[in-house]
Tab-separated table of C-alpha atoms in Angstrom:
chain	number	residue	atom	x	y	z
E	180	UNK	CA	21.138	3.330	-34.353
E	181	UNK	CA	24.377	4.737	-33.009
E	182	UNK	CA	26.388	2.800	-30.432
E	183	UNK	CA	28.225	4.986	-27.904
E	184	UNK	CA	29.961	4.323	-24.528
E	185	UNK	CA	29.371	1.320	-23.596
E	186	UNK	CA	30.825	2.117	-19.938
E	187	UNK	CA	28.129	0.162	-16.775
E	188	UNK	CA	25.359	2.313	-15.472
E	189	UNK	CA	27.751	3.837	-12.269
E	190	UNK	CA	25.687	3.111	-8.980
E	191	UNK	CA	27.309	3.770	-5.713
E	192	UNK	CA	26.756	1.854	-2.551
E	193	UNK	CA	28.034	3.247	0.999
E	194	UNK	CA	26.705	0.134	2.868
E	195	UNK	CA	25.269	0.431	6.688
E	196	UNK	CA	28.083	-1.313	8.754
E	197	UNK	CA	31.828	-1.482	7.778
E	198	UNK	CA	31.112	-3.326	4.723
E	199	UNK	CA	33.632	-2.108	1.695
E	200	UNK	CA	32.624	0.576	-1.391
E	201	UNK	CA	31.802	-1.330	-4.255
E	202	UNK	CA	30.916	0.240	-7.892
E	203	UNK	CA	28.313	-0.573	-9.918
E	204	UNK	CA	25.830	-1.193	-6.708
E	205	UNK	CA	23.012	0.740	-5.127
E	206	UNK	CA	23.876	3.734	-2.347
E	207	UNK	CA	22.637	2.207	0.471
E	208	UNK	CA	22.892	3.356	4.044
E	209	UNK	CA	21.444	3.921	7.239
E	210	UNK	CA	18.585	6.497	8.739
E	211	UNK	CA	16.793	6.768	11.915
E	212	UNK	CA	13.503	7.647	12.280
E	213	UNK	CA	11.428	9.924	14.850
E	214	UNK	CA	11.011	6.543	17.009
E	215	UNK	CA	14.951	5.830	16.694
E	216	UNK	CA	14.516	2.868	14.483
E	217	UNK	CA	17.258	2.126	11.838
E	218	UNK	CA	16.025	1.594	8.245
E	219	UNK	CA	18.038	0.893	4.996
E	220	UNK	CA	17.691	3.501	1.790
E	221	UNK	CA	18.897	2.792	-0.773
E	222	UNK	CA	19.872	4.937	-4.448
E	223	UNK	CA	20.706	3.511	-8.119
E	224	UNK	CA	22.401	6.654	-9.791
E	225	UNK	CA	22.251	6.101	-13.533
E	226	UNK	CA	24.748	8.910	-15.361
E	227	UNK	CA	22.857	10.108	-18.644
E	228	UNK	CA	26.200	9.646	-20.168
E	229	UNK	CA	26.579	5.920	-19.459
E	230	UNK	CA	24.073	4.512	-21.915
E	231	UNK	CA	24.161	1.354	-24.236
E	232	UNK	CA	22.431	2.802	-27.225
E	233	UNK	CA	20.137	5.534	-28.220
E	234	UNK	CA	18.249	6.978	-31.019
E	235	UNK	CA	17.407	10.463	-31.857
E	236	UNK	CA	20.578	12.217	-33.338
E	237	UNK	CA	22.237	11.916	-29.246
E	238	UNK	CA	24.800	13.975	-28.492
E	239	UNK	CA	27.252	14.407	-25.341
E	240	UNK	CA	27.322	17.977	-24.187
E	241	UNK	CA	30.323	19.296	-21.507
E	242	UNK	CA	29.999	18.791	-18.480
E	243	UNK	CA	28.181	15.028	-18.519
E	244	UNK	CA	24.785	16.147	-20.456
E	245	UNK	CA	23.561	14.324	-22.836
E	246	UNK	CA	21.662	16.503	-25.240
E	247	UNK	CA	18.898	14.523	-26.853
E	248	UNK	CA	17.241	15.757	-30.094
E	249	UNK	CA	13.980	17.559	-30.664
E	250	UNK	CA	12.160	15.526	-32.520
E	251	UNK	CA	12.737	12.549	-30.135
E	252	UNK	CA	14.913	10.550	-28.552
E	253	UNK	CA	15.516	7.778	-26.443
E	254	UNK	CA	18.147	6.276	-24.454
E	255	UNK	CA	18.640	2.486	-23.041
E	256	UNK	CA	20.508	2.204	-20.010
E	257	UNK	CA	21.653	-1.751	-17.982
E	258	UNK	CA	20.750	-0.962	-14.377
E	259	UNK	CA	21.408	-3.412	-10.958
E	260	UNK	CA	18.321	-2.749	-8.324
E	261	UNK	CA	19.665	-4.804	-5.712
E	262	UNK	CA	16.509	-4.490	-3.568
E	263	UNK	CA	13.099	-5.521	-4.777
E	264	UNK	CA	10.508	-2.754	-3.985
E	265	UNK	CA	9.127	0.533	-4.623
E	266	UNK	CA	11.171	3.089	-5.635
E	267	UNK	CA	10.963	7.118	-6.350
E	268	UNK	CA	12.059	7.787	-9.484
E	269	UNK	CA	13.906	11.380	-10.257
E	270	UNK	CA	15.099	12.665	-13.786
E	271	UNK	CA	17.425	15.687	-13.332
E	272	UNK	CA	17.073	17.922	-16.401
E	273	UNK	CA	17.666	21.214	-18.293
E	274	UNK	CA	15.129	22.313	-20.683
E	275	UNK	CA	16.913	25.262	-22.969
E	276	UNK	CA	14.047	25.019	-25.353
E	277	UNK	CA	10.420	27.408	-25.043
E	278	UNK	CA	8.555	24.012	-25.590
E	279	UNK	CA	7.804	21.267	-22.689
E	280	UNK	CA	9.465	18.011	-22.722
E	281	UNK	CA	7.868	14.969	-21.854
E	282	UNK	CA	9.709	12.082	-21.081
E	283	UNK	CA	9.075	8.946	-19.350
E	284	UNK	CA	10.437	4.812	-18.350
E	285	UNK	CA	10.079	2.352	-19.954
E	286	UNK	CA	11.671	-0.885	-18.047
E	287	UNK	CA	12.096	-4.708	-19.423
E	288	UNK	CA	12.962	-3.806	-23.227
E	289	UNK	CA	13.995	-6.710	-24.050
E	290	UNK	CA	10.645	-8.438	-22.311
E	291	UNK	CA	10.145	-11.925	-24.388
E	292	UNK	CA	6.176	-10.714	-25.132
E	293	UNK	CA	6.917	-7.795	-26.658
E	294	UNK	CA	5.001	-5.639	-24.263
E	295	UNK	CA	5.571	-1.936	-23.309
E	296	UNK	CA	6.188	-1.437	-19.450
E	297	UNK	CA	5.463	2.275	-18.806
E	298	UNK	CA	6.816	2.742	-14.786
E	299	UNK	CA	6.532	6.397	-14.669
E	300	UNK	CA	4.240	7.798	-16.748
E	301	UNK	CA	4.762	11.106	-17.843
E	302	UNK	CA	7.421	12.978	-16.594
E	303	UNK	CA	6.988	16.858	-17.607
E	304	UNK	CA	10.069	19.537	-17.988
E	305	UNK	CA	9.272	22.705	-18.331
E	306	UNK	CA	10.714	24.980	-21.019
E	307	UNK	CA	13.025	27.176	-20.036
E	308	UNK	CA	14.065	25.319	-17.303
E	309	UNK	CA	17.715	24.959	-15.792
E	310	UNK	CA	18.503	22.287	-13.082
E	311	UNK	CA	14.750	20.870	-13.059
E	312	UNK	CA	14.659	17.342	-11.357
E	313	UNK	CA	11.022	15.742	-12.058
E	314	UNK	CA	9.841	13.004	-9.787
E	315	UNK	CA	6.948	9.745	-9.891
E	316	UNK	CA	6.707	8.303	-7.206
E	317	UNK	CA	6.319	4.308	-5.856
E	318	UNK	CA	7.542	2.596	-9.282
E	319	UNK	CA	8.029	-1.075	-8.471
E	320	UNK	CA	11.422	-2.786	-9.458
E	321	UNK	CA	12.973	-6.147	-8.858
E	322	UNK	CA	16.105	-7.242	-7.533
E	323	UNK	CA	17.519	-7.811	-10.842
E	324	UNK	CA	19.190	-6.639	-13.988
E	325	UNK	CA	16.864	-3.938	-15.683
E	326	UNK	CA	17.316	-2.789	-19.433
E	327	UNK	CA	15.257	0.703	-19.450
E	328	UNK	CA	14.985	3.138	-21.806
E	329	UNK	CA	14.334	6.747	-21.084
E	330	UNK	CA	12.444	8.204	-24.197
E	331	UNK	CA	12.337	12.020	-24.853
E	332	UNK	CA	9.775	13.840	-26.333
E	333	UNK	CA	8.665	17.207	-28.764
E	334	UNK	CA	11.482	19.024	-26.961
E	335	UNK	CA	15.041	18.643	-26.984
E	336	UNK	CA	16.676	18.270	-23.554
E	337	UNK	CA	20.139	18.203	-21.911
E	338	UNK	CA	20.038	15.075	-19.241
E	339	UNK	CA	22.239	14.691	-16.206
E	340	UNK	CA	20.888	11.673	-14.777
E	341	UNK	CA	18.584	9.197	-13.399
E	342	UNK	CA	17.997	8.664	-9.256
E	343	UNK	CA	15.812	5.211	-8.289
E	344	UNK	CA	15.419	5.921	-4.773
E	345	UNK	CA	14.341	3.108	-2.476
E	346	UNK	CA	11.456	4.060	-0.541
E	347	UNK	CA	9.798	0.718	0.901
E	348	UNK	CA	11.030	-2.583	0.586
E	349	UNK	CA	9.167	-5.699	-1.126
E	350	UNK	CA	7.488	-7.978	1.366
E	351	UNK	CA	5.064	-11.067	0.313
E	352	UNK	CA	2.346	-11.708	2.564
E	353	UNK	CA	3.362	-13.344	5.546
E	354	UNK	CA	0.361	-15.462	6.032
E	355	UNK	CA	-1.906	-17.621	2.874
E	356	UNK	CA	-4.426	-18.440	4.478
E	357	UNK	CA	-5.777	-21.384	2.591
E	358	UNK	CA	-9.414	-22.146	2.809
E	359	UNK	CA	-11.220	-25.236	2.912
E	360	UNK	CA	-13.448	-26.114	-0.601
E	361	UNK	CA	-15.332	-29.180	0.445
E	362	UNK	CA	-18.368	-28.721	2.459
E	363	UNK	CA	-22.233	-27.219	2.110
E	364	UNK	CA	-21.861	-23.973	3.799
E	365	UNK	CA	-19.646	-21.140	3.627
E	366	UNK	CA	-17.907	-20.096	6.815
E	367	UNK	CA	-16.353	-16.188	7.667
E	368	UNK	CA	-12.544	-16.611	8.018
E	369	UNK	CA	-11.271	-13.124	7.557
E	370	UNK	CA	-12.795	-9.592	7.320
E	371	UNK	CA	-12.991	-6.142	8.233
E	372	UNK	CA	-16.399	-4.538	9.113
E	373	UNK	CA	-14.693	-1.023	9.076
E	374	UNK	CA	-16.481	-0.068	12.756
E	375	UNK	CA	-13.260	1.887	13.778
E	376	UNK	CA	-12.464	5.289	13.929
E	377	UNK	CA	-9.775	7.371	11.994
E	378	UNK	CA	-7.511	5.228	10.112
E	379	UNK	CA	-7.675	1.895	8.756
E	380	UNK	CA	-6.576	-1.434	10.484
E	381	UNK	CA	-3.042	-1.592	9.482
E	382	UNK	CA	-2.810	-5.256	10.697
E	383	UNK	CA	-4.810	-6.193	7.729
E	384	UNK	CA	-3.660	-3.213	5.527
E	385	UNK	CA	-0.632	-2.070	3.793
E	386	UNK	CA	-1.343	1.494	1.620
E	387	UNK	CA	-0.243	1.708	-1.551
E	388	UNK	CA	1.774	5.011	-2.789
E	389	UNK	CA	2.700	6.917	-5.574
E	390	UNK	CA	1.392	8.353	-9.086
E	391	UNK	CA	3.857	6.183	-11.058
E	392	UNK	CA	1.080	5.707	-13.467
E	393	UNK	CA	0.044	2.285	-11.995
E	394	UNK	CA	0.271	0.348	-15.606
E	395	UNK	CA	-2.938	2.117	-16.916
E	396	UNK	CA	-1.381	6.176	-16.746
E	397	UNK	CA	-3.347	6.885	-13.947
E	398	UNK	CA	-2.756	10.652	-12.431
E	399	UNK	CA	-3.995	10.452	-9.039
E	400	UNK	CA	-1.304	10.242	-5.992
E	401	UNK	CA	-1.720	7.306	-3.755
E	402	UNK	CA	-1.315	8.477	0.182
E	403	UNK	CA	-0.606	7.211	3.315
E	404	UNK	CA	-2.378	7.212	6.170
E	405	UNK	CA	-4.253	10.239	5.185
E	406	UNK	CA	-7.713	10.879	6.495
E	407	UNK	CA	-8.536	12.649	3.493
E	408	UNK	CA	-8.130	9.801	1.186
E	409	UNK	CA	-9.010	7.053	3.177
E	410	UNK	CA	-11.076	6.773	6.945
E	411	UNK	CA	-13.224	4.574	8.529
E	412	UNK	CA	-16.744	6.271	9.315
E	413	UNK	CA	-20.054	5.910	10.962
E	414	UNK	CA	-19.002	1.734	10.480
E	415	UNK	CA	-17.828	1.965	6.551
E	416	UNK	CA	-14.743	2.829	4.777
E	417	UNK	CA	-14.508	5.349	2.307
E	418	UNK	CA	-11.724	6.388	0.293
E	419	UNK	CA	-12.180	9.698	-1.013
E	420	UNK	CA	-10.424	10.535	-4.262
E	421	UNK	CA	-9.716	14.882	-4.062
E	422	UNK	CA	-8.847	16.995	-7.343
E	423	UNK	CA	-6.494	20.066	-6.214
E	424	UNK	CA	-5.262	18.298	-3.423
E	425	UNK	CA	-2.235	18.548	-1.156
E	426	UNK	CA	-0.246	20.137	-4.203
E	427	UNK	CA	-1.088	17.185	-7.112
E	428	UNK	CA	-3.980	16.804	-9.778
E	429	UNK	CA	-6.141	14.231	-7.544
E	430	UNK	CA	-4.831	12.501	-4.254
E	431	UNK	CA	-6.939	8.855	-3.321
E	432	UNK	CA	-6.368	5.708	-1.604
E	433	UNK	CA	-5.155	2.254	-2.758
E	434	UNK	CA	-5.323	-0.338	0.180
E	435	UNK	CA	-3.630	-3.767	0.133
E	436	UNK	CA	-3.214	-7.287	2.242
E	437	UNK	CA	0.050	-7.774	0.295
E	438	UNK	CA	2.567	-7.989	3.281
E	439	UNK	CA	-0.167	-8.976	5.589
E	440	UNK	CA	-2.010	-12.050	4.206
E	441	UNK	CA	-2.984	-13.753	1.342
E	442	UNK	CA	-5.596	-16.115	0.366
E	443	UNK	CA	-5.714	-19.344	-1.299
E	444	UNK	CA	-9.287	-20.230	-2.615
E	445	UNK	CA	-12.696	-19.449	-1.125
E	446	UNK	CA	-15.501	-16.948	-1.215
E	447	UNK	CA	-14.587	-12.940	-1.358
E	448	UNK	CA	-17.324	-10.039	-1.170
E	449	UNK	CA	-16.952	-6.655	-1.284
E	450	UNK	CA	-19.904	-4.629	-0.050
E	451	UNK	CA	-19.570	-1.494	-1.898
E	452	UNK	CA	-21.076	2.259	-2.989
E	453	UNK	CA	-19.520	3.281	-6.143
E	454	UNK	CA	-19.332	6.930	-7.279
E	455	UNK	CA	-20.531	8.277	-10.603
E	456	UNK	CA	-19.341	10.630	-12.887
E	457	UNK	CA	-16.834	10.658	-16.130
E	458	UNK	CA	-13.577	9.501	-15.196
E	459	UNK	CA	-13.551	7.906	-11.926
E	460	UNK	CA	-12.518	3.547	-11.835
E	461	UNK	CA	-13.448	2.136	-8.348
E	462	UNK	CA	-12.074	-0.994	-7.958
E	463	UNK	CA	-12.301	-4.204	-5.345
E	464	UNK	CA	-10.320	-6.977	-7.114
E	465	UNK	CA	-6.913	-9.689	-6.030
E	466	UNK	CA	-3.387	-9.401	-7.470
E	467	UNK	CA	-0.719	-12.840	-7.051
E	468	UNK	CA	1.571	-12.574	-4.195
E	469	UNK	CA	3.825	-13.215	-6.628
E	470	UNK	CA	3.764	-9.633	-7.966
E	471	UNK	CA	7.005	-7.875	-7.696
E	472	UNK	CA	7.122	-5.279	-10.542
E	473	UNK	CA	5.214	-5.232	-13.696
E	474	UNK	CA	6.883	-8.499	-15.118
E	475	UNK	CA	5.371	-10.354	-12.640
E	476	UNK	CA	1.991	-9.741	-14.230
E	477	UNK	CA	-0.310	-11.326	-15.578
E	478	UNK	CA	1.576	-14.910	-14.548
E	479	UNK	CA	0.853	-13.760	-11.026
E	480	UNK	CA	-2.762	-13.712	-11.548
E	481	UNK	CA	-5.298	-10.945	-11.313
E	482	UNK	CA	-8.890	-11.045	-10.429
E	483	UNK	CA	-11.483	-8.262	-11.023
E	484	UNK	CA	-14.784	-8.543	-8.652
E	485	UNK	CA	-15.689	-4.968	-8.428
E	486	UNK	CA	-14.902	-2.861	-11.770
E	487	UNK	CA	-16.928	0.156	-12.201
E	488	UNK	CA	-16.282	3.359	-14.165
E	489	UNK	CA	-18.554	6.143	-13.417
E	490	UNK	CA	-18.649	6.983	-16.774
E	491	UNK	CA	-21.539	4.000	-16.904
E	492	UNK	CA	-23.884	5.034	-14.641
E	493	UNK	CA	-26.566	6.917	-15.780
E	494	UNK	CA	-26.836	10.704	-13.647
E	495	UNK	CA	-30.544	9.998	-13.500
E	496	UNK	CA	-31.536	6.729	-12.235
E	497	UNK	CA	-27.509	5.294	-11.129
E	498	UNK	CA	-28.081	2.479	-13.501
E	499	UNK	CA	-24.965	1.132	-14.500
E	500	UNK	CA	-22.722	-2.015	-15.401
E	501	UNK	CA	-20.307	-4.098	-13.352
E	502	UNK	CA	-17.171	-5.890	-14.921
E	503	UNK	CA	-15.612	-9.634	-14.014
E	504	UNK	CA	-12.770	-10.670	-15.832
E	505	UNK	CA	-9.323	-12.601	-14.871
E	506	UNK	CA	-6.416	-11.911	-15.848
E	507	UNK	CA	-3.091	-14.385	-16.217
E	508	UNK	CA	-0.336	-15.423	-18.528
E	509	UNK	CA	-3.347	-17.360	-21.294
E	510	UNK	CA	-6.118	-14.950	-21.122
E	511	UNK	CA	-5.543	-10.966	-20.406
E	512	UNK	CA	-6.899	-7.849	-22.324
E	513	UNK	CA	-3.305	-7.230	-23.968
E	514	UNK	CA	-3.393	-10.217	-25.757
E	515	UNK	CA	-7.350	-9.381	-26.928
E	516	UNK	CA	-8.646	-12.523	-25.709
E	517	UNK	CA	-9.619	-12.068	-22.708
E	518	UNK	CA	-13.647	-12.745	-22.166
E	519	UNK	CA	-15.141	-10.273	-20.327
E	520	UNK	CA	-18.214	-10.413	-17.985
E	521	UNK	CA	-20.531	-7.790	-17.681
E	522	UNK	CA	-24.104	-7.463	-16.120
E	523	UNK	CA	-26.631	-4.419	-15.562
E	524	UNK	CA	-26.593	-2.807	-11.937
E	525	UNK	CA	-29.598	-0.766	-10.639
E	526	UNK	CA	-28.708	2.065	-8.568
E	527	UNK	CA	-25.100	1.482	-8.652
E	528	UNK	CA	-24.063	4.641	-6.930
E	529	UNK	CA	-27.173	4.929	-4.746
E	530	UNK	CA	-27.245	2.208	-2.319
E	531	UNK	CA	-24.567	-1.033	-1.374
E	532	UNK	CA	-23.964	-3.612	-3.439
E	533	UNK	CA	-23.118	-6.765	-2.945
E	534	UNK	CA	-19.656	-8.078	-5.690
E	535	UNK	CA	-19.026	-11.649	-5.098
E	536	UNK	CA	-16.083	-14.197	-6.070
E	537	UNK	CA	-16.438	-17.695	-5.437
E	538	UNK	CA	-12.745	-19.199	-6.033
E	539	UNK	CA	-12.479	-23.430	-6.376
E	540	UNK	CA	-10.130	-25.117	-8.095
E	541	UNK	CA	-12.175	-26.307	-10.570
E	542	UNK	CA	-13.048	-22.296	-11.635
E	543	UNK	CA	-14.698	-18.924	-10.309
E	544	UNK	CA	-18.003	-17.107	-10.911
E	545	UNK	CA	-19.466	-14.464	-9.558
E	546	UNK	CA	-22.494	-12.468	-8.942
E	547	UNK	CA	-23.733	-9.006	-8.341
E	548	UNK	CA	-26.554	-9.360	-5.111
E	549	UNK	CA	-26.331	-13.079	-5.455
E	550	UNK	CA	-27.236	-12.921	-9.085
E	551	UNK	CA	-24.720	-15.007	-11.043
E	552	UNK	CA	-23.365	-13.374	-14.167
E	553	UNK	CA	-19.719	-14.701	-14.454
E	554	UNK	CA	-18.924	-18.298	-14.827
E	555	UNK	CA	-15.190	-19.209	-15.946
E	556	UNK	CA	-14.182	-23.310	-15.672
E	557	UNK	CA	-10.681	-24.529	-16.018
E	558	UNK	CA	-10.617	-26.289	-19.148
E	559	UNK	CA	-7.767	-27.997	-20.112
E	560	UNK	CA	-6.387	-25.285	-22.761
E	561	UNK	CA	-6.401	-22.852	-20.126
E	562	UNK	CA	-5.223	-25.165	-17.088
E	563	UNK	CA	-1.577	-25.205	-18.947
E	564	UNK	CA	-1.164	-21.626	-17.523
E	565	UNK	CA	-4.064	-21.327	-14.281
E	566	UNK	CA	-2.167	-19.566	-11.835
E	567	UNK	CA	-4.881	-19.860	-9.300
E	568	UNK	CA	-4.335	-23.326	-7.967
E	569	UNK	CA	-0.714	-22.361	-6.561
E	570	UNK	CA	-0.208	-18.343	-5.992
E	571	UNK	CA	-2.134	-16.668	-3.353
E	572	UNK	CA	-4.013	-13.905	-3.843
E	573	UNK	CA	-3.798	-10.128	-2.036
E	574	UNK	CA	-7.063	-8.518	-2.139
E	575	UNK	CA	-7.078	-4.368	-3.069
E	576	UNK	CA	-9.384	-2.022	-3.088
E	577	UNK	CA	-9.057	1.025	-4.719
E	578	UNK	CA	-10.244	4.406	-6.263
E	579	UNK	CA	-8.855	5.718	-9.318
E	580	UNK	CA	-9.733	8.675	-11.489
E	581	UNK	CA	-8.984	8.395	-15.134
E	582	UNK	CA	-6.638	6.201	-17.043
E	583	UNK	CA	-7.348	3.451	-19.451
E	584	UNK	CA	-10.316	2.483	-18.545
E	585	UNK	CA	-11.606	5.564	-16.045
E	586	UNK	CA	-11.273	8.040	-19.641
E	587	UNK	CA	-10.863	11.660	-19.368
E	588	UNK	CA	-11.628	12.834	-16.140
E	589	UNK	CA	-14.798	15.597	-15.894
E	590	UNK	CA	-13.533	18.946	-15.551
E	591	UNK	CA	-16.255	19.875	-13.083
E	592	UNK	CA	-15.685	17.211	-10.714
E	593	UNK	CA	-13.780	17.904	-7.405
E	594	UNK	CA	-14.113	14.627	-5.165
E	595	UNK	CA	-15.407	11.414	-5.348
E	596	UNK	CA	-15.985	8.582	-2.749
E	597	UNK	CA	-15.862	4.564	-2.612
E	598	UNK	CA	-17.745	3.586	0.498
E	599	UNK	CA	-17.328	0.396	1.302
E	600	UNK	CA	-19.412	-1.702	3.999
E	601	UNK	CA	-17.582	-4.306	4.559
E	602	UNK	CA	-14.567	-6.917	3.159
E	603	UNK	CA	-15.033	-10.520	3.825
E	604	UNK	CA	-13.691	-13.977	3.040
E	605	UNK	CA	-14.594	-17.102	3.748
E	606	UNK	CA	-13.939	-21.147	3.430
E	607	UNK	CA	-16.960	-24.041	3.029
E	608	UNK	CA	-17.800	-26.276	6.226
């Protein structure tokens, strides 16, 4: 492994007031928007030149390239994000070569479990191609020292550099709501019936954005407040995933409480209508509000009520299987221990069903129409690492079309919906 220039990752920062330049921070400064309000961008510019090691025969090419080799490379690079949130992430690239390059992120390196954080997914040059800047969009990042590597692949390529371009700042839910667990019936504390109009409530929802990958290499684009992708109708919601759409592979929606509230404990059900067909992963399920990037997880906790690919429903009769599982730092798929919970649905994509979560301190389970078929109890080799006593939960809900668990997406399909009825939580009395 060849060590070369060893210089810091340069990063620029014009600040919003009369505060003074300062190297080796983030470009921040401020915009207006159409209703005159200031906001703060901010942009880490990582020189291709500037990294701390590399593999792959590297070699520094006039004026500040860096022309990797083409039978693959990669380059690490240390990099300040001084703001946590969700950035766009731009390569800017020439491709002098007939064959494609695909490169992509890899962030936390040096991670102490040895895993491989992907925040990008594939990023695709074009042969032939001079000044190309590729963008993924909505990559989460910390406020903290990265160490990334960008790796290079079956072309050769001469790299410029690396944008991280703020585009909406990390909040935690402002509210945990914390629900009673002693009594003999359970009371409604939160919900949304979806009998609007138009758009969703945006008092209870934040939309997630970007085709970053989202951890599993998903393609579709997340939008915002986009009819197409996500609208409240005849008193349900449905988020509408679209192939060919508004110039990307598949466009959907991925809705959040995460900035809005959180919830400590208590009973969850999602109502739901889940499509069928190869490839598509609808999803109603709780992330820690202690997720910040992909570090965060699984100590911050995830819970899976509604997991359904379509590629399990039968086309004939909709039969098809629902998954439970939690996720956290003792007990997650990665580390092939997780137990997974799995049960039989009739008519899956034909009429609502009802996923349940009932969350006490002691454990969850949950059923399917009432039925039980998931029962997991704290037991003292897995309270030494129970996140679900402490963080709050955000609840998301979700349509995604391929991936690691969706598969390979069906050539023939064009659109597919998530309906959902209704969202509710509540607290015993």
């Amino acid at each position: 492994m060849l060590m070369q220039n060893k210089k810091i990752v340069k990063q620029i920062v014009l600040p919003i007031m009369a505060i003074l330049f300062l190297s080796n921070c983030a470009n921040t400064k401020a915009q207006k928007t159409a209703n005159n309000e200031k906001i703060s961008t901010t942009t880490v510019i990582v020189e291709a030149e500037n990294f701390v090691e590399n593999s792959g025969n590297i070699a520094l090419a006039h004026p500040g390239f860096v022309k990797t080799s083409a039978d693959g490379s990669w380059l690490s690079y240390k990099i300040d994000i001084p703001v946590s949130g969700r950035y766009n992430v731009r390569l800017f690239a020439k491709n002098e070569e007939v064959k494609e390059a695909n490169c992509w992120i890899e962030d936390y390196i040096d991670n102490k479990d040895g895993r491989t954080y992907n925040i990008t997914s594939n990023m695709v040059v074009a042969g032939n191609s001079s000044n190309s800047i590729v963008q993924k969009d909505g990559s989460p990042l910390a406020a903290t020292t990265h160490l990334m590597k960008l790796h290079v692949e079956k072309s050769a390529l001469l790299i410029d550099k690396i944008e991280f371009v703020l585009v909406r700042e990390h909040k935690a839910s402002p509210v945990v709501i914390t629900q009673n667990i002693t009594g003999k019936e359970w009371k409604l504390t939160w919900s949304d019936e979806f009998n609007g109009k138009g758009l969703v409530d945006e008092t209870k929802w934040t939309y997630d954005i970007g085709n970053w990958g989202w951890g599993n290499n998903e393609p579709q684009y997340y939008t915002e407040k986009r009819l197409e992708n996500a609208r409240q109708e005849d008193g349900s919601l449905i988020i509408e995933a679209r192939k060919n759409d508004d110039g990307k592979p598949w466009t959907s929606a991925r809705l959040t409480t995460r900035g809005k509230v959180s919830f400590l404990f208590g009973k969850i059900e999602f109502r739901a209508k889940v499509p069928a067909g190869q490839g598509s992963w609808a999803a109603g399920w709780l992330l820690g509000d202690s997720y910040v990037d992909e570090l965060s997880w699984p100590y911050c906790g995830e819970v899976d009520i509604l997991e359904n690919v379509g590629s399990e429903i039968d086309d004939i009769t909709g039969n098809g299987k629902t998954h439970g599982s939690v996720h956290y730092d003792g007990y997650y798929f990665k580390k092939g221990n997780q137990i997974p919970f799995i049960t039989d649905v009739e008519n899956m994509n034909g009429e609502f069903h009802n996923y349940t979560l009932e969350w006490l301190p002691t454990g969850m389970t949950m059923y399917i129409d009432g039925k039980k078929y998931f029962d997991y109890q704290v037991t003292e080799s897995r309270s030494l690492t129970w996140p679900y006593s402490k963080i709050p939960q955000n609840l998301i809900i979700n349509l995604a079309m391929g991936g690691g668990m969706g598969g390979e997406v069906d050539p023939s399909i064009t659109s597919q919906k998530l309906i959902f009825d209704y969202v509710r939580v509540y607290e015993l009395k």
